[in-house]
Short mmCIF file of C-alpha atoms in Angstrom, two decimals:
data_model
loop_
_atom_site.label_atom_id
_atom_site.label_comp_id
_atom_site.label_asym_id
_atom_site.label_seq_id
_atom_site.Cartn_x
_atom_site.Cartn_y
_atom_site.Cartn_z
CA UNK A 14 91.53 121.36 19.44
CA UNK A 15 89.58 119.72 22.54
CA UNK A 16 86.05 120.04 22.33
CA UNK A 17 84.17 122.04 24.82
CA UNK A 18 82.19 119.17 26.45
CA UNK A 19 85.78 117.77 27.68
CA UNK A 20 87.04 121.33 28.80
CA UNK A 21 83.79 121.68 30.48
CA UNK A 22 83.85 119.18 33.60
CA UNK A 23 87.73 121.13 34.07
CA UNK A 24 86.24 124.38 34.10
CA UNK A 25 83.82 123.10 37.12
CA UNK A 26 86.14 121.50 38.88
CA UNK A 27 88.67 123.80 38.96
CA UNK A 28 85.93 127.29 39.84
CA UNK A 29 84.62 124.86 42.42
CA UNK A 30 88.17 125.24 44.71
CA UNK A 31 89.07 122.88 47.20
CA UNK A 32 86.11 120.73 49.20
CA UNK A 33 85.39 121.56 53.12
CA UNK A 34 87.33 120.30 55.83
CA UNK A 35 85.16 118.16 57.84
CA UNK A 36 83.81 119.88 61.09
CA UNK A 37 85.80 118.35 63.82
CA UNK A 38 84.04 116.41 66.71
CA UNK A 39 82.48 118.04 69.67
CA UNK A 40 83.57 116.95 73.11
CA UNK A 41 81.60 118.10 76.67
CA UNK A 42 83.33 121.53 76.59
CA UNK A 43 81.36 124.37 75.57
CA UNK A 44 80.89 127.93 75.34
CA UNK A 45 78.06 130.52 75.37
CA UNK A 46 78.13 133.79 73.10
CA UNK A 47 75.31 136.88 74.72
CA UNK A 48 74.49 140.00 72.48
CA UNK A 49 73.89 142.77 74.19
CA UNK A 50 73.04 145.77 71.83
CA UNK A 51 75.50 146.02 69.41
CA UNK A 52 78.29 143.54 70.69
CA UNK A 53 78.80 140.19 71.56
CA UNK A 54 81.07 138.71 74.36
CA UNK A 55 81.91 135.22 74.50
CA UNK A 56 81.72 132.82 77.96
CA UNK A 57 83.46 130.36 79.92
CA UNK A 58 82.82 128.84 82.64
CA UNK A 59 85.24 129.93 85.63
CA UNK A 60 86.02 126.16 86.02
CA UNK A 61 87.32 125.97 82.62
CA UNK A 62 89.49 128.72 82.95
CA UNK A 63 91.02 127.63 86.94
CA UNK A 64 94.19 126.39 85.04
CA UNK A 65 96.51 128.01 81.75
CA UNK A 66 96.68 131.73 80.58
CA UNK A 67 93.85 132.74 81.85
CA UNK A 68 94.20 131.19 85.83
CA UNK A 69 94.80 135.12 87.25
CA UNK A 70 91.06 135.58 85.99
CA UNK A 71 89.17 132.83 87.46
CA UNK A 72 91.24 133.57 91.11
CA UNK A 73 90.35 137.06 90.77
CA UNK A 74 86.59 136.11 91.53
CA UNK A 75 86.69 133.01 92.97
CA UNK A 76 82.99 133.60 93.27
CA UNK A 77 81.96 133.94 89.49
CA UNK A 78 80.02 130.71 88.10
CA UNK A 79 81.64 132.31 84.10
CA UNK A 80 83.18 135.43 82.60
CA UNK A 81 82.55 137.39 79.63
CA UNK A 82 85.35 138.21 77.33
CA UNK A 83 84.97 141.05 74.76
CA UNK A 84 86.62 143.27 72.44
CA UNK A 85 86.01 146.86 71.36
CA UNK A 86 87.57 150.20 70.28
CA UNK A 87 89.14 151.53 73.12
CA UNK A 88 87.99 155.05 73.03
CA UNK A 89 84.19 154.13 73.17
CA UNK A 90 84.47 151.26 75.46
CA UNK A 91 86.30 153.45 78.36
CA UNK A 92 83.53 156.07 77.57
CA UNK A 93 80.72 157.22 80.19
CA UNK A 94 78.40 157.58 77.34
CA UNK A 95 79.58 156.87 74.10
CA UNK A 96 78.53 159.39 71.86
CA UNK A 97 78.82 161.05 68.05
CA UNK A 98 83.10 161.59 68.53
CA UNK A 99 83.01 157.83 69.43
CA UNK A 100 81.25 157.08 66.28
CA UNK A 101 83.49 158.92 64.25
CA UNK A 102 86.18 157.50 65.85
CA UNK A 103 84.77 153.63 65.38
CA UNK A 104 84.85 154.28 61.58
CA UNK A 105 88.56 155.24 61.75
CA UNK A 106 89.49 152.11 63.45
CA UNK A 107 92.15 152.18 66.38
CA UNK A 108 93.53 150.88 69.48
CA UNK A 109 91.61 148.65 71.41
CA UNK A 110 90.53 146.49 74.55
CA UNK A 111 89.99 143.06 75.72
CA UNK A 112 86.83 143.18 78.27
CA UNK A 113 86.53 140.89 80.91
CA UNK A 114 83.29 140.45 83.52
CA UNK A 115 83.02 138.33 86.22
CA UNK A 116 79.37 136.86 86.06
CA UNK A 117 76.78 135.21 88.47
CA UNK A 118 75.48 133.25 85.70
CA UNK A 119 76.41 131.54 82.51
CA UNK A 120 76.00 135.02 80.79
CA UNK A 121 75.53 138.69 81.71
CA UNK A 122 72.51 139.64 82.93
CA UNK A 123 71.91 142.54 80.55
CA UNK A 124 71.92 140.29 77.60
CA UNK A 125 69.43 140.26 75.17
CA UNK A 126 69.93 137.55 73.66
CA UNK A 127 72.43 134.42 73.71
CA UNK A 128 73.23 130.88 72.95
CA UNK A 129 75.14 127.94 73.97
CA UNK A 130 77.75 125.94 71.71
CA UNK A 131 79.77 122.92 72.39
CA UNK A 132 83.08 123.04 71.50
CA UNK A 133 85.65 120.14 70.34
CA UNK A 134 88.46 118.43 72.38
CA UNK A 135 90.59 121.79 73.51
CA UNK A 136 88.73 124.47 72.38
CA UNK A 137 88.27 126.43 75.57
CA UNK A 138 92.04 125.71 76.04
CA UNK A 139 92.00 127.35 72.49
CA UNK A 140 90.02 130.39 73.41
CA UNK A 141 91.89 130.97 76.28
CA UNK A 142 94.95 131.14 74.27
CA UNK A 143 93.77 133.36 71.84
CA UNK A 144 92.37 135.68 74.21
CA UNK A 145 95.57 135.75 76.61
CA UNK A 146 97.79 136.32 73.64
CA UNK A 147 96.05 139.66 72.83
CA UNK A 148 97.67 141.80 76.14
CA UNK A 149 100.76 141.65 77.87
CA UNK A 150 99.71 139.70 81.17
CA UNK A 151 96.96 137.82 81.73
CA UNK A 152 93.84 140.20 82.97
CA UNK A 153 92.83 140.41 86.56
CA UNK A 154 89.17 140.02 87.22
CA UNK A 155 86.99 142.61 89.26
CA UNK A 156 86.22 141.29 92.68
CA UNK A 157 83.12 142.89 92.50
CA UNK A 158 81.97 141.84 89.02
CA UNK A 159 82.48 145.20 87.00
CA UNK A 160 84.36 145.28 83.77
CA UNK A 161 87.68 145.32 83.01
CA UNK A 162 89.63 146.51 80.38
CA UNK A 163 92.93 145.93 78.96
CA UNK A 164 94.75 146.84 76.48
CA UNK A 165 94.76 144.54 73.42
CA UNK A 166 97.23 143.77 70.73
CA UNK A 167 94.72 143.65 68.03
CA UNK A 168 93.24 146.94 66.70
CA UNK A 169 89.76 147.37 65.96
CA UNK A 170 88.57 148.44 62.26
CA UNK A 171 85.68 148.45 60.48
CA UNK A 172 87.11 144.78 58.86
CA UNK A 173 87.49 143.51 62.46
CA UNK A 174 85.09 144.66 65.09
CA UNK A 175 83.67 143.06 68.87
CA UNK A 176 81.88 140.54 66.24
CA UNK A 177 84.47 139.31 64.14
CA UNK A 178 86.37 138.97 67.32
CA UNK A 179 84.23 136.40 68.82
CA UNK A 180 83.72 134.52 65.35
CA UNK A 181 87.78 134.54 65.47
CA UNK A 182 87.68 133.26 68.82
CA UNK A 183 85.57 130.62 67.82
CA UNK A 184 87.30 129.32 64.95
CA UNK A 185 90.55 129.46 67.04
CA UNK A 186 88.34 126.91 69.02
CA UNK A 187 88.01 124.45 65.99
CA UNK A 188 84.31 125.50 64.95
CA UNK A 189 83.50 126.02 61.45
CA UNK A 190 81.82 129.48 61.37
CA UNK A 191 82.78 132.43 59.21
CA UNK A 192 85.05 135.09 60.41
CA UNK A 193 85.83 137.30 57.04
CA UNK A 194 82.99 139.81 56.57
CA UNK A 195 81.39 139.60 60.15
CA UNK A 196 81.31 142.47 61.41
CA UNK A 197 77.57 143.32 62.55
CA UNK A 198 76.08 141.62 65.88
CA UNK A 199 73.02 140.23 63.25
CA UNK A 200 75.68 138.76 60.93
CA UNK A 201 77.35 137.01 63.94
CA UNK A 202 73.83 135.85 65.52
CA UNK A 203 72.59 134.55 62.37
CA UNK A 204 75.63 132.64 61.81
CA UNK A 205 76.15 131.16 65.05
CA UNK A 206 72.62 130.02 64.71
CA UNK A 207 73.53 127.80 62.02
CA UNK A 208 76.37 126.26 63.65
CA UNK A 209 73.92 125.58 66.74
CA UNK A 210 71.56 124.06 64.59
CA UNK A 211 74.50 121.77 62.50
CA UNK A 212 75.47 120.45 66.11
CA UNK A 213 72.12 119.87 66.74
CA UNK A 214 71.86 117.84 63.79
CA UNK A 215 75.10 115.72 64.68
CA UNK A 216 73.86 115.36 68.26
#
């Protein structure tokens, strides 16, 4: 019978699963996430976007320096003032939208709070992607700067909400941050915090 201090090391090795992939390198691209009450949109700069899936957007507002892409349930986001039926309906899950605001600045001006990521080699060709796969033509941007919303092919849930979204479109991007189990804007913050501070580190 083996002893137990050979079976040991096995037993370790094995609960410990696989080891990390490395973080891939960061390149000059980058991206900046702004919370604004409960949700987060993500932004590019409008001359990151001028070419691929996302072209229609930039040339809808040739004026915008970025634009802020979002994601939400689409019964409270095309609401006047989202109320206690929106609620309800936010814990049943169900269709959704892909956001899109043309913006002055890097990010929206109603944000309370936001930070700035780089990105590696293709990542903003990566978010693009992700976020031009989600509807059936690529959005149109308002002229004037107000919001837009389209129809997306994901649905929102409880398991994947405007958070998790932007956490996906991250890791679509080649950053290491969590996705499964985001779903609240402090989970996101807090998160994306760390991965600002681990770039920080390999500046």
């Amino acid at each position: 019978m083996p002893s137990r201090r050979l079976l040991l090391p096995g037993l370790v090795a094995a609960c410990a699963g696989p080891p990390p992939r490395p973080a891939p390198a960061l390149s000059a691209e980058a991206t900046w996430v702004a919370a604004e009450a409960w949700h987060l949109d993500l932004c590019l700069p409008a001359g990151a976007i001028g070419t691929g899936p996302l072209a229609p957007v930039a040339a809808g507002a040739p004026w915008a320096a970025s634009f802020a892409f979002g994601f939400g349930l689409e019964s409270w986001m095309r609401a006047a003032r989202p109320g206690s039926a929106e609620a309800l309906g936010a814990l049943a899950g169900g269709p959704a939208v892909v956001s899109v605001r043309a913006l002055p600045g890097p990010v929206p001006g109603g944000a309370e709070e936001s930070l700035a990521l780089r990105l590696p080699a293709g990542g903003t060709a990566a978010i693009a992607a992700f976020v031009a796969g989600q509807v059936a033509h690529p959005p149109p941007a308002d002229p004037r700067g107000g919001q837009v919303l389209v129809p997306s092919r994901l649905p929102y849930s409880l398991g994947f909400t405007c958070n998790t979204w932007v956490m996906r479109a991250l890791a679509e991007a080649g950053l290491p941050v969590p996705v499964a189990g985001i779903r609240l804007r402090g989970e996101a913050m807090a998160a994306l915090r760390a991965e600002q501070a681990r770039q920080a580190g390999t500046a």
